Tab-separated table of C-alpha atoms and ligand atoms in Angstrom:
chain	number	residue	atom	x	y	z
A	242	MET	CA	-29.093	-162.991	-125.324
A	243	ILE	CA	-27.994	-160.437	-123.736
A	244	HIS	CA	-27.354	-157.653	-125.538
A	245	ARG	CA	-24.372	-156.253	-123.482
A	246	ASP	CA	-24.372	-153.023	-124.968
A	247	ARG	CA	-27.928	-151.899	-124.656
A	248	MET	CA	-28.118	-152.936	-121.558
A	249	ARG	CA	-25.453	-151.077	-120.983
A	250	ASP	CA	-26.261	-147.671	-122.310
A	251	HIS	CA	-30.133	-148.196	-120.415
A	252	PHE	CA	-27.947	-147.945	-116.965
A	253	LEU	CA	-26.058	-144.905	-118.354
A	254	THR	CA	-29.568	-143.391	-118.558
A	255	LEU	CA	-30.493	-145.287	-115.394
A	256	VAL	CA	-27.503	-143.027	-112.928
A	257	ARG	CA	-27.313	-139.832	-114.940
A	258	ILE	CA	-31.387	-139.874	-113.076
A	259	ASP	CA	-30.792	-138.137	-109.520
A	260	SER	CA	-32.883	-140.775	-106.952
A	261	LEU	CA	-31.436	-139.837	-104.191
A	262	SER	CA	-33.985	-141.530	-101.001
A	263	ARG	CA	-37.604	-139.948	-100.852
A	264	LYS	CA	-36.940	-138.355	-104.654
A	265	GLU	CA	-37.461	-141.439	-106.434
A	266	ARG	CA	-39.881	-140.054	-108.855
A	267	ASP	CA	-37.994	-138.836	-112.279
A	268	VAL	CA	-36.216	-141.777	-112.396
A	269	ALA	CA	-39.579	-144.304	-111.467
A	270	MET	CA	-41.410	-142.437	-113.790
A	271	HIS	CA	-38.694	-143.295	-116.881
A	272	LEU	CA	-38.979	-147.035	-115.816
A	273	LYS	CA	-42.899	-146.891	-115.736
A	274	ASP	CA	-43.254	-146.049	-119.862
A	275	GLU	CA	-39.875	-148.306	-119.674
A	276	LEU	CA	-42.072	-150.935	-118.141
A	277	ILE	CA	-45.365	-150.720	-120.250
A	278	ARG	CA	-43.229	-150.223	-123.490
A	279	LEU	CA	-42.062	-154.239	-122.610
A	280	GLY	CA	-46.062	-155.117	-122.057
A	281	ALA	CA	-45.766	-154.470	-118.754
A	282	GLU	CA	-48.963	-153.070	-116.750
A	283	VAL	CA	-47.717	-150.483	-113.824
A	284	THR	CA	-49.008	-149.223	-110.321
A	285	PHE	CA	-47.579	-147.275	-107.707
A	286	ASP	CA	-48.449	-147.877	-104.009
A	287	GLN	CA	-49.275	-145.489	-101.532
A	288	ALA	CA	-45.556	-146.292	-99.376
A	289	ASP	CA	-44.315	-142.547	-99.705
A	290	ARG	CA	-46.579	-141.366	-97.809
A	291	MET	CA	-45.465	-143.377	-95.384
A	292	VAL	CA	-41.961	-141.963	-95.670
A	293	GLY	CA	-42.768	-138.038	-96.712
A	294	GLY	CA	-40.677	-139.048	-100.346
A	295	THR	CA	-41.987	-138.553	-103.872
A	296	VAL	CA	-42.690	-141.564	-105.047
A	297	GLY	CA	-44.599	-145.267	-104.324
A	298	ASN	CA	-43.589	-148.605	-105.107
A	299	LEU	CA	-42.941	-149.349	-108.699
A	300	ILE	CA	-45.155	-152.615	-109.301
A	301	ALA	CA	-44.840	-153.554	-112.447
A	302	ARG	CA	-47.436	-157.171	-114.355
A	303	ILE	CA	-46.031	-159.046	-117.475
A	304	PRO	CA	-49.236	-161.438	-117.475
A	305	GLY	CA	-48.097	-164.639	-118.506
A	306	THR	CA	-47.710	-165.703	-121.878
A	307	ARG	CA	-47.025	-170.009	-120.302
A	308	PRO	CA	-50.254	-171.233	-118.560
A	309	GLY	CA	-50.320	-172.499	-115.283
A	310	VAL	CA	-46.817	-170.901	-114.346
A	311	ALA	CA	-46.859	-168.888	-111.318
A	312	PRO	CA	-45.891	-165.803	-111.209
A	313	PHE	CA	-41.979	-164.888	-110.661
A	314	LEU	CA	-40.763	-162.190	-108.749
A	315	LEU	CA	-37.326	-159.667	-109.852
A	316	CYS	CA	-36.752	-156.909	-107.425
A	317	ALA	CA	-34.851	-154.176	-106.955
A	318	HIS	CA	-34.473	-150.495	-105.303
A	319	MET	CA	-34.638	-146.990	-106.707
A	320	ASP	CA	-32.857	-145.253	-104.651
A	321	THR	CA	-29.238	-143.861	-104.346
A	322	VAL	CA	-27.313	-142.759	-101.387
A	323	GLY	CA	-25.011	-139.720	-101.258
A	324	PRO	CA	-23.560	-137.500	-102.676
A	325	GLY	CA	-25.183	-138.372	-106.111
A	326	GLU	CA	-26.714	-136.171	-107.614
A	327	GLY	CA	-25.130	-134.917	-111.521
A	328	ILE	CA	-23.525	-138.622	-112.237
A	329	THR	CA	-21.232	-138.242	-114.740
A	330	PRO	CA	-20.815	-141.700	-115.303
A	331	HIS	CA	-17.158	-142.856	-117.086
A	332	VAL	CA	-17.100	-145.488	-119.030
A	333	GLU	CA	-13.270	-147.084	-119.777
A	334	GLN	CA	-14.025	-150.762	-121.591
A	335	ASP	CA	-15.206	-153.199	-118.648
A	336	ILE	CA	-15.325	-150.859	-116.023
A	337	ILE	CA	-18.261	-148.143	-114.890
A	338	THR	CA	-17.107	-145.732	-112.558
A	339	SER	CA	-18.886	-141.562	-110.602
A	340	ASP	CA	-16.571	-138.964	-112.404
A	341	GLY	CA	-14.763	-139.382	-108.765
A	342	SER	CA	-17.431	-136.684	-107.209
A	343	THR	CA	-20.161	-138.611	-106.585
A	344	ILE	CA	-21.005	-142.565	-105.889
A	345	LEU	CA	-21.955	-144.151	-109.414
A	346	GLY	CA	-25.737	-146.163	-108.389
A	347	ALA	CA	-25.040	-149.551	-109.234
A	348	ASP	CA	-26.168	-149.939	-106.290
A	349	ASP	CA	-29.074	-150.196	-107.393
A	350	LYS	CA	-29.018	-149.876	-111.089
A	351	SER	CA	-27.263	-152.070	-112.157
A	352	GLY	CA	-30.089	-154.628	-111.347
A	353	ILE	CA	-32.810	-152.524	-112.616
A	354	ALA	CA	-30.501	-152.364	-115.657
A	355	ILE	CA	-31.017	-155.502	-115.737
A	356	ILE	CA	-34.522	-156.640	-114.898
A	357	CYS	CA	-35.643	-154.598	-118.279
A	358	GLU	CA	-33.594	-155.990	-120.351
A	359	VAL	CA	-34.131	-159.366	-119.391
A	360	LEU	CA	-37.540	-158.438	-119.859
A	361	ARG	CA	-36.671	-156.430	-123.637
A	362	VAL	CA	-35.177	-159.525	-124.781
A	363	ILE	CA	-38.182	-161.795	-123.384
A	364	GLN	CA	-40.434	-159.991	-125.446
A	365	GLU	CA	-38.167	-160.284	-128.782
A	366	GLU	CA	-37.647	-163.758	-128.557
A	367	ALA	CA	-41.652	-164.190	-127.221
A	368	ILE	CA	-39.187	-166.648	-124.290
A	369	PRO	CA	-42.472	-168.017	-123.563
A	370	HIS	CA	-42.921	-167.169	-119.416
A	371	GLY	CA	-45.129	-167.336	-116.298
A	372	GLU	CA	-46.859	-164.178	-115.143
A	373	ILE	CA	-43.036	-161.799	-114.000
A	374	GLU	CA	-44.124	-159.212	-111.358
A	375	VAL	CA	-41.416	-156.732	-111.233
A	376	VAL	CA	-41.074	-154.087	-108.077
A	377	PHE	CA	-39.340	-151.167	-107.872
A	378	THR	CA	-39.101	-149.739	-104.753
A	379	ILE	CA	-38.245	-146.013	-103.480
A	380	CYS	CA	-35.745	-145.309	-99.645
A	381	GLU	CA	-33.730	-148.696	-99.461
A	382	GLU	CA	-30.222	-147.052	-98.519
A	383	THR	CA	-33.019	-146.180	-95.433
A	384	GLY	CA	-33.444	-148.824	-93.479
A	385	LEU	CA	-35.183	-151.394	-96.060
A	386	GLN	CA	-38.168	-148.482	-95.822
A	387	GLY	CA	-40.069	-148.701	-99.428
A	388	ALA	CA	-40.413	-152.683	-99.057
A	389	ARG	CA	-41.415	-152.383	-95.414
A	390	HIS	CA	-44.738	-149.971	-95.873
A	391	LEU	CA	-44.262	-152.992	-99.330
A	392	ASP	CA	-48.116	-155.120	-98.918
A	393	VAL	CA	-47.666	-158.420	-100.341
A	394	SER	CA	-50.315	-159.624	-100.006
A	395	HIS	CA	-51.291	-157.280	-103.486
A	396	LEU	CA	-48.428	-159.267	-104.400
A	397	HIS	CA	-49.089	-162.415	-106.817
A	398	ALA	CA	-45.480	-163.907	-106.759
A	399	ARG	CA	-43.897	-165.613	-103.245
A	400	THR	CA	-40.395	-166.586	-105.044
A	401	GLY	CA	-38.191	-164.958	-107.181
A	402	LEU	CA	-35.172	-163.034	-107.325
A	403	VAL	CA	-33.813	-159.504	-105.213
A	404	LEU	CA	-31.075	-157.527	-107.362
A	405	ASP	CA	-29.227	-155.611	-105.050
A	406	SER	CA	-25.489	-157.637	-104.286
A	407	SER	CA	-22.455	-157.419	-105.613
A	408	ASN	CA	-21.668	-160.950	-107.716
A	409	PRO	CA	-23.804	-162.072	-109.932
A	410	ASP	CA	-21.227	-166.076	-109.181
A	411	HIS	CA	-22.283	-165.807	-105.662
A	412	LEU	CA	-26.757	-166.467	-104.706
A	413	ILE	CA	-27.176	-164.545	-100.692
A	414	THR	CA	-29.417	-166.768	-98.962
A	415	ARG	CA	-28.586	-164.981	-95.774
A	416	ALA	CA	-28.682	-162.162	-94.064
A	417	PRO	CA	-28.606	-161.804	-90.266
A	418	CYS	CA	-31.119	-160.204	-88.154
A	419	ALA	CA	-30.279	-156.808	-86.895
A	420	ASN	CA	-31.405	-154.184	-83.559
A	421	ARG	CA	-31.126	-150.904	-83.173
A	422	LEU	CA	-30.535	-149.541	-79.926
A	423	GLN	CA	-30.524	-145.838	-77.602
A	424	PHE	CA	-29.393	-145.475	-74.884
A	425	THR	CA	-30.258	-142.313	-72.719
A	426	VAL	CA	-28.066	-142.341	-69.388
A	427	ARG	CA	-28.263	-138.972	-66.941
A	428	GLY	CA	-26.095	-138.268	-64.165
A	429	LEU	CA	-26.326	-134.596	-62.490
A	430	GLU	CA	-25.108	-131.510	-63.373
A	431	ALA	CA	-22.491	-129.549	-61.449
A	432	HIS	CA	-19.690	-126.964	-61.769
A	433	ALA	CA	-17.066	-128.517	-63.280
A	434	GLY	CA	-14.674	-125.474	-60.935
A	435	VAL	CA	-16.097	-124.779	-58.237
A	436	CYS	CA	-18.534	-128.680	-57.223
A	437	PRO	CA	-17.642	-131.140	-59.272
A	438	GLU	CA	-18.722	-133.824	-55.843
A	439	LYS	CA	-21.406	-132.803	-56.435
A	440	GLY	CA	-22.119	-133.955	-60.304
A	441	ILE	CA	-22.414	-137.180	-61.721
A	442	ASN	CA	-20.377	-136.952	-64.845
A	443	ALA	CA	-22.474	-138.902	-68.265
A	444	ILE	CA	-20.212	-139.011	-70.490
A	445	ARG	CA	-17.870	-141.189	-67.665
A	446	ILE	CA	-20.334	-143.637	-67.650
A	447	ALA	CA	-21.100	-144.045	-71.389
A	448	SER	CA	-17.228	-144.289	-71.295
A	449	GLU	CA	-16.730	-146.239	-68.957
A	450	ALA	CA	-20.510	-148.838	-70.345
A	451	ILE	CA	-18.726	-148.396	-73.567
A	452	ALA	CA	-15.258	-149.650	-72.529
A	453	GLY	CA	-17.004	-152.625	-71.169
A	454	MET	CA	-18.479	-153.470	-73.511
A	455	ARG	CA	-17.414	-156.583	-76.704
A	456	LEU	CA	-18.384	-154.759	-80.175
A	457	GLY	CA	-16.471	-155.362	-83.372
A	458	ARG	CA	-17.054	-159.197	-84.990
A	459	LEU	CA	-17.458	-161.220	-82.411
A	460	ASP	CA	-17.720	-164.179	-84.257
A	461	GLU	CA	-18.551	-165.533	-87.630
A	462	GLU	CA	-22.446	-164.267	-87.395
A	463	THR	CA	-21.954	-161.987	-85.239
A	464	THR	CA	-21.339	-158.400	-84.829
A	465	ALA	CA	-21.792	-154.487	-83.016
A	466	ASN	CA	-21.325	-151.880	-83.334
A	467	ILE	CA	-21.858	-148.046	-81.568
A	468	GLY	CA	-22.181	-145.540	-84.149
A	469	ILE	CA	-23.385	-141.435	-82.572
A	470	ILE	CA	-22.769	-139.960	-78.980
A	471	GLU	CA	-24.585	-136.868	-78.495
A	472	GLY	CA	-24.290	-134.497	-75.283
A	473	GLY	CA	-22.290	-132.348	-73.528
A	474	ASN	CA	-23.072	-128.306	-73.579
A	475	ALA	CA	-19.858	-126.922	-72.319
A	476	ILE	CA	-15.839	-128.101	-70.814
A	477	ASN	CA	-17.304	-126.237	-67.528
A	478	ILE	CA	-19.972	-127.666	-67.018
A	479	ILE	CA	-20.363	-131.877	-65.537
A	480	PRO	CA	-22.533	-133.386	-68.208
A	481	ASN	CA	-25.530	-134.355	-67.322
A	482	ALA	CA	-26.988	-136.283	-69.990
A	483	LEU	CA	-25.968	-138.143	-73.164
A	484	THR	CA	-27.175	-140.044	-75.578
A	485	VAL	CA	-25.643	-143.563	-77.140
A	486	GLN	CA	-26.547	-144.844	-80.053
A	487	GLY	CA	-25.576	-149.116	-81.876
A	488	GLU	CA	-27.054	-151.313	-82.377
A	489	ALA	CA	-25.817	-155.705	-82.849
A	490	ARG	CA	-25.873	-157.866	-86.242
A	491	SER	CA	-26.899	-161.980	-85.575
A	492	HIS	CA	-28.034	-164.588	-87.902
A	493	ASP	CA	-28.365	-166.394	-85.024
A	494	GLU	CA	-31.946	-164.869	-83.860
A	495	ALA	CA	-29.974	-166.368	-79.941
A	496	LYS	CA	-26.808	-164.228	-80.050
A	497	LEU	CA	-28.402	-161.460	-81.350
A	498	ASN	CA	-30.457	-161.168	-77.641
A	499	ALA	CA	-27.801	-161.595	-75.584
A	500	GLN	CA	-25.233	-159.238	-77.614
A	501	THR	CA	-27.799	-157.026	-77.054
A	502	GLU	CA	-28.592	-157.517	-72.845
A	503	HIS	CA	-24.607	-157.338	-73.029
A	504	MET	CA	-24.573	-154.085	-74.309
A	505	ILE	CA	-27.654	-153.184	-72.382
A	506	ARG	CA	-26.218	-154.805	-69.217
A	507	CYS	CA	-23.460	-152.338	-69.448
A	508	PHE	CA	-24.108	-149.600	-69.205
A	509	GLU	CA	-26.766	-150.230	-66.058
A	510	GLU	CA	-23.565	-152.109	-64.061
A	511	ALA	CA	-21.166	-148.340	-65.445
A	512	ALA	CA	-24.113	-146.523	-63.598
A	513	ALA	CA	-24.779	-148.371	-61.090
A	514	ARG	CA	-21.413	-148.169	-59.961
A	515	HIS	CA	-21.577	-143.505	-60.491
A	516	ALA	CA	-23.557	-142.942	-57.243
A	517	LEU	CA	-23.693	-138.954	-54.173
A	518	THR	CA	-25.758	-138.281	-51.645
A	519	LEU	CA	-26.314	-134.618	-51.877
A	520	ASP	CA	-28.047	-132.520	-48.475
A	521	GLY	CA	-29.039	-136.537	-47.140
A	522	VAL	CA	-30.654	-137.415	-50.758
A	523	ALA	CA	-29.156	-140.648	-52.353
A	524	GLN	CA	-28.877	-139.688	-55.694
A	525	ARG	CA	-26.886	-141.586	-58.561
A	526	ALA	CA	-26.767	-142.312	-62.988
A	527	GLN	CA	-29.691	-143.775	-64.442
A	528	VAL	CA	-29.818	-144.846	-67.568
A	529	THR	CA	-32.973	-145.800	-70.136
A	530	CYS	CA	-32.179	-148.830	-73.043
A	531	GLN	CA	-34.455	-148.529	-76.134
A	532	VAL	CA	-34.650	-151.185	-78.523
A	533	GLN	CA	-35.413	-151.611	-82.040
A	534	ARG	CA	-36.301	-154.436	-83.574
A	535	ASP	CA	-33.986	-152.737	-87.356
A	536	TYR	CA	-34.993	-155.723	-89.258
A	537	ASP	CA	-35.180	-159.883	-89.087
A	538	ARG	CA	-32.568	-162.442	-90.865
A	539	LEU	CA	-33.237	-162.690	-94.077
A	540	PHE	CA	-33.432	-167.446	-94.688
A	541	VAL	CA	-33.435	-169.544	-97.749
A	542	SER	CA	-32.939	-172.842	-97.058
A	543	GLU	CA	-30.277	-174.700	-99.721
A	544	GLU	CA	-34.065	-177.179	-99.938
A	545	ALA	CA	-35.744	-174.161	-101.264
A	546	SER	CA	-37.414	-174.004	-104.480
A	547	ILE	CA	-35.871	-170.258	-105.355
A	548	VAL	CA	-32.258	-171.962	-105.247
A	549	GLN	CA	-33.288	-175.522	-106.332
A	550	LEU	CA	-33.907	-172.951	-109.884
A	551	VAL	CA	-30.814	-170.779	-110.106
A	552	ARG	CA	-29.387	-173.698	-109.609
A	553	GLU	CA	-31.413	-175.745	-112.372
A	554	ALA	CA	-30.353	-172.471	-114.413
A	555	VAL	CA	-25.955	-172.283	-113.545
A	556	ARG	CA	-25.624	-175.925	-114.144
A	557	ALA	CA	-27.637	-175.005	-117.642
A	558	LEU	CA	-24.747	-172.033	-118.673
A	559	GLY	CA	-21.978	-174.660	-117.306
A	560	ARG	CA	-20.701	-172.811	-114.441
A	561	GLU	CA	-20.876	-172.329	-109.941
A	562	ILE	CA	-23.129	-170.721	-108.158
A	563	THR	CA	-21.650	-170.665	-104.252
A	564	LEU	CA	-24.693	-170.242	-101.329
A	565	TRP	CA	-23.555	-166.913	-99.786
A	566	ARG	CA	-24.329	-165.299	-96.440
A	567	THR	CA	-23.604	-161.629	-95.990
A	568	GLY	CA	-23.135	-159.041	-92.578
A	569	GLY	CA	-25.840	-157.270	-94.915
A	570	ALA	CA	-29.682	-156.514	-95.593
A	571	SER	CA	-31.356	-155.526	-98.181
A	572	ASP	CA	-35.119	-155.494	-99.330
A	573	ALA	CA	-34.588	-159.514	-99.367
A	574	ASN	CA	-34.703	-159.635	-95.649
A	575	ILE	CA	-38.330	-157.557	-95.585
A	576	LEU	CA	-39.391	-159.829	-98.378
A	577	CYS	CA	-38.584	-162.892	-96.700
A	578	ALA	CA	-39.897	-161.974	-93.141
A	579	LYS	CA	-43.079	-161.195	-94.700
A	580	GLY	CA	-43.169	-164.686	-96.565
A	581	LEU	CA	-41.738	-165.082	-99.384
A	582	GLU	CA	-38.859	-167.148	-100.268
A	583	VAL	CA	-36.514	-164.912	-102.169
A	584	ALA	CA	-32.555	-164.521	-102.652
A	585	ASN	CA	-29.986	-161.921	-103.572
A	586	LEU	CA	-28.216	-162.577	-106.563
A	587	GLY	CA	-25.635	-160.112	-107.265
A	588	THR	CA	-24.998	-157.701	-110.149
A	589	GLY	CA	-21.819	-156.804	-110.934
A	590	GLN	CA	-21.892	-153.772	-108.651
A	591	GLN	CA	-18.198	-152.767	-106.158
A	592	GLU	CA	-17.481	-150.333	-103.408
A	593	VAL	CA	-20.987	-149.509	-102.601
A	594	HIS	CA	-21.621	-146.357	-101.010
A	595	THR	CA	-18.642	-144.583	-101.521
A	596	VAL	CA	-17.230	-141.900	-104.312
A	597	ARG	CA	-14.420	-144.922	-105.912
A	598	GLU	CA	-18.431	-147.547	-106.945
A	599	TYR	CA	-17.664	-149.001	-109.996
A	600	LEU	CA	-19.764	-151.175	-111.793
A	601	ARG	CA	-18.290	-154.901	-114.309
A	602	LEU	CA	-19.791	-154.415	-117.678
A	603	SER	CA	-19.122	-158.518	-117.836
A	604	GLU	CA	-20.367	-159.070	-114.703
A	605	MET	CA	-23.997	-157.436	-115.006
A	606	VAL	CA	-24.198	-159.364	-118.517
A	607	ARG	CA	-23.471	-162.898	-115.999
A	608	SER	CA	-25.753	-161.893	-114.186
A	609	ALA	CA	-28.952	-161.529	-116.712
A	610	GLU	CA	-27.944	-163.877	-118.960
A	611	LEU	CA	-28.748	-166.086	-114.980
A	612	VAL	CA	-31.968	-164.274	-114.209
A	613	LEU	CA	-32.658	-165.249	-117.777
A	614	GLU	CA	-32.194	-168.698	-117.970
A	615	THR	CA	-33.638	-168.938	-114.281
A	616	LEU	CA	-37.272	-167.860	-115.692
A	617	LYS	CA	-36.683	-170.602	-118.927
A	618	ARG	CA	-36.610	-173.020	-116.508
A	619	HIS	CA	-39.857	-171.532	-113.603
A	620	ALA	CA	-41.445	-171.379	-116.914
A	621	GLY	CA	-40.082	-175.308	-117.540
A	622	ARG	CA	-41.309	-176.159	-114.371
A	623	GLY	CA	-44.725	-175.317	-115.948
B	73	LIG	ZN1	-28.461	-151.448	-103.317
């Protein structure tokens, strides 16, 4: 049986240990001790070297007690967004909040607390299980970097659950792929008062490009955004350079490509409208576009064994679950792209990445019950 108060207390301990991205060492050391007490062998990889962090991804293995059961992965991330130092959690009945000056860190320490509680119950009740692999990643919040640098060829499990979303009655099986775009616009510098006809205004070009661009929610599975603009030196200089950064996301690869090309075309067409001749030499605006794949999509089919397994567990608990599609990415995207079959289960975390973040304890318990039942069913399959 899941012990609500024990899990809550562990969660409160975890959020009191600061762990901003790249600074996960303290919480990682706490978790290492905890997992060793739970019978795990704990190692760290060297992902910290790639990201300039204080500790690598934590990888823990609890040997199986029932032979012939395939290894199963449980994953959550150790880092938090800011403001996330000196978190003072407040418990009021079923709800845990911060004091309003920081985030709470339920994203994703609720996932970690759930995994640890499930392992505790398995140990104290001697529930038969296969090998359980636990991965607590670093730097999820800085672009899924920890998972990206995780060498999954060293993992034994090929299927499992990521615990890093809100609703414990939703199983996220689909999340978008995304491109990161950077545009550099080059115009022509000139004194804005003396000879504006000798200038090509890079800000104007970018404005025209963005004004003609499809942005926001484009359809039920595609979104796009321009998020950063930098450029210009003085109000009396026609600006000659500007950078603009944005992103596009879609659950459909073809739609993502189409939107990416559309955004590039908007810049190219805007630049093409701006040219002049200076001392007999043709001058034109220029745009360079850098497109970087941010992450691949999460796509788990309804027939996948992880989905069937969770459904069995849900039925055994007398509940229902909805397969869910999200617009955000998680470590599950990366693990899926690396060939693992993982879905993302909710933990009760809400309003994440804000100082209003909160956790609903009853939902955290629901999530833990489902993870425990899933492991039991998995072991039962043999
Ligand atoms: Zn998260």
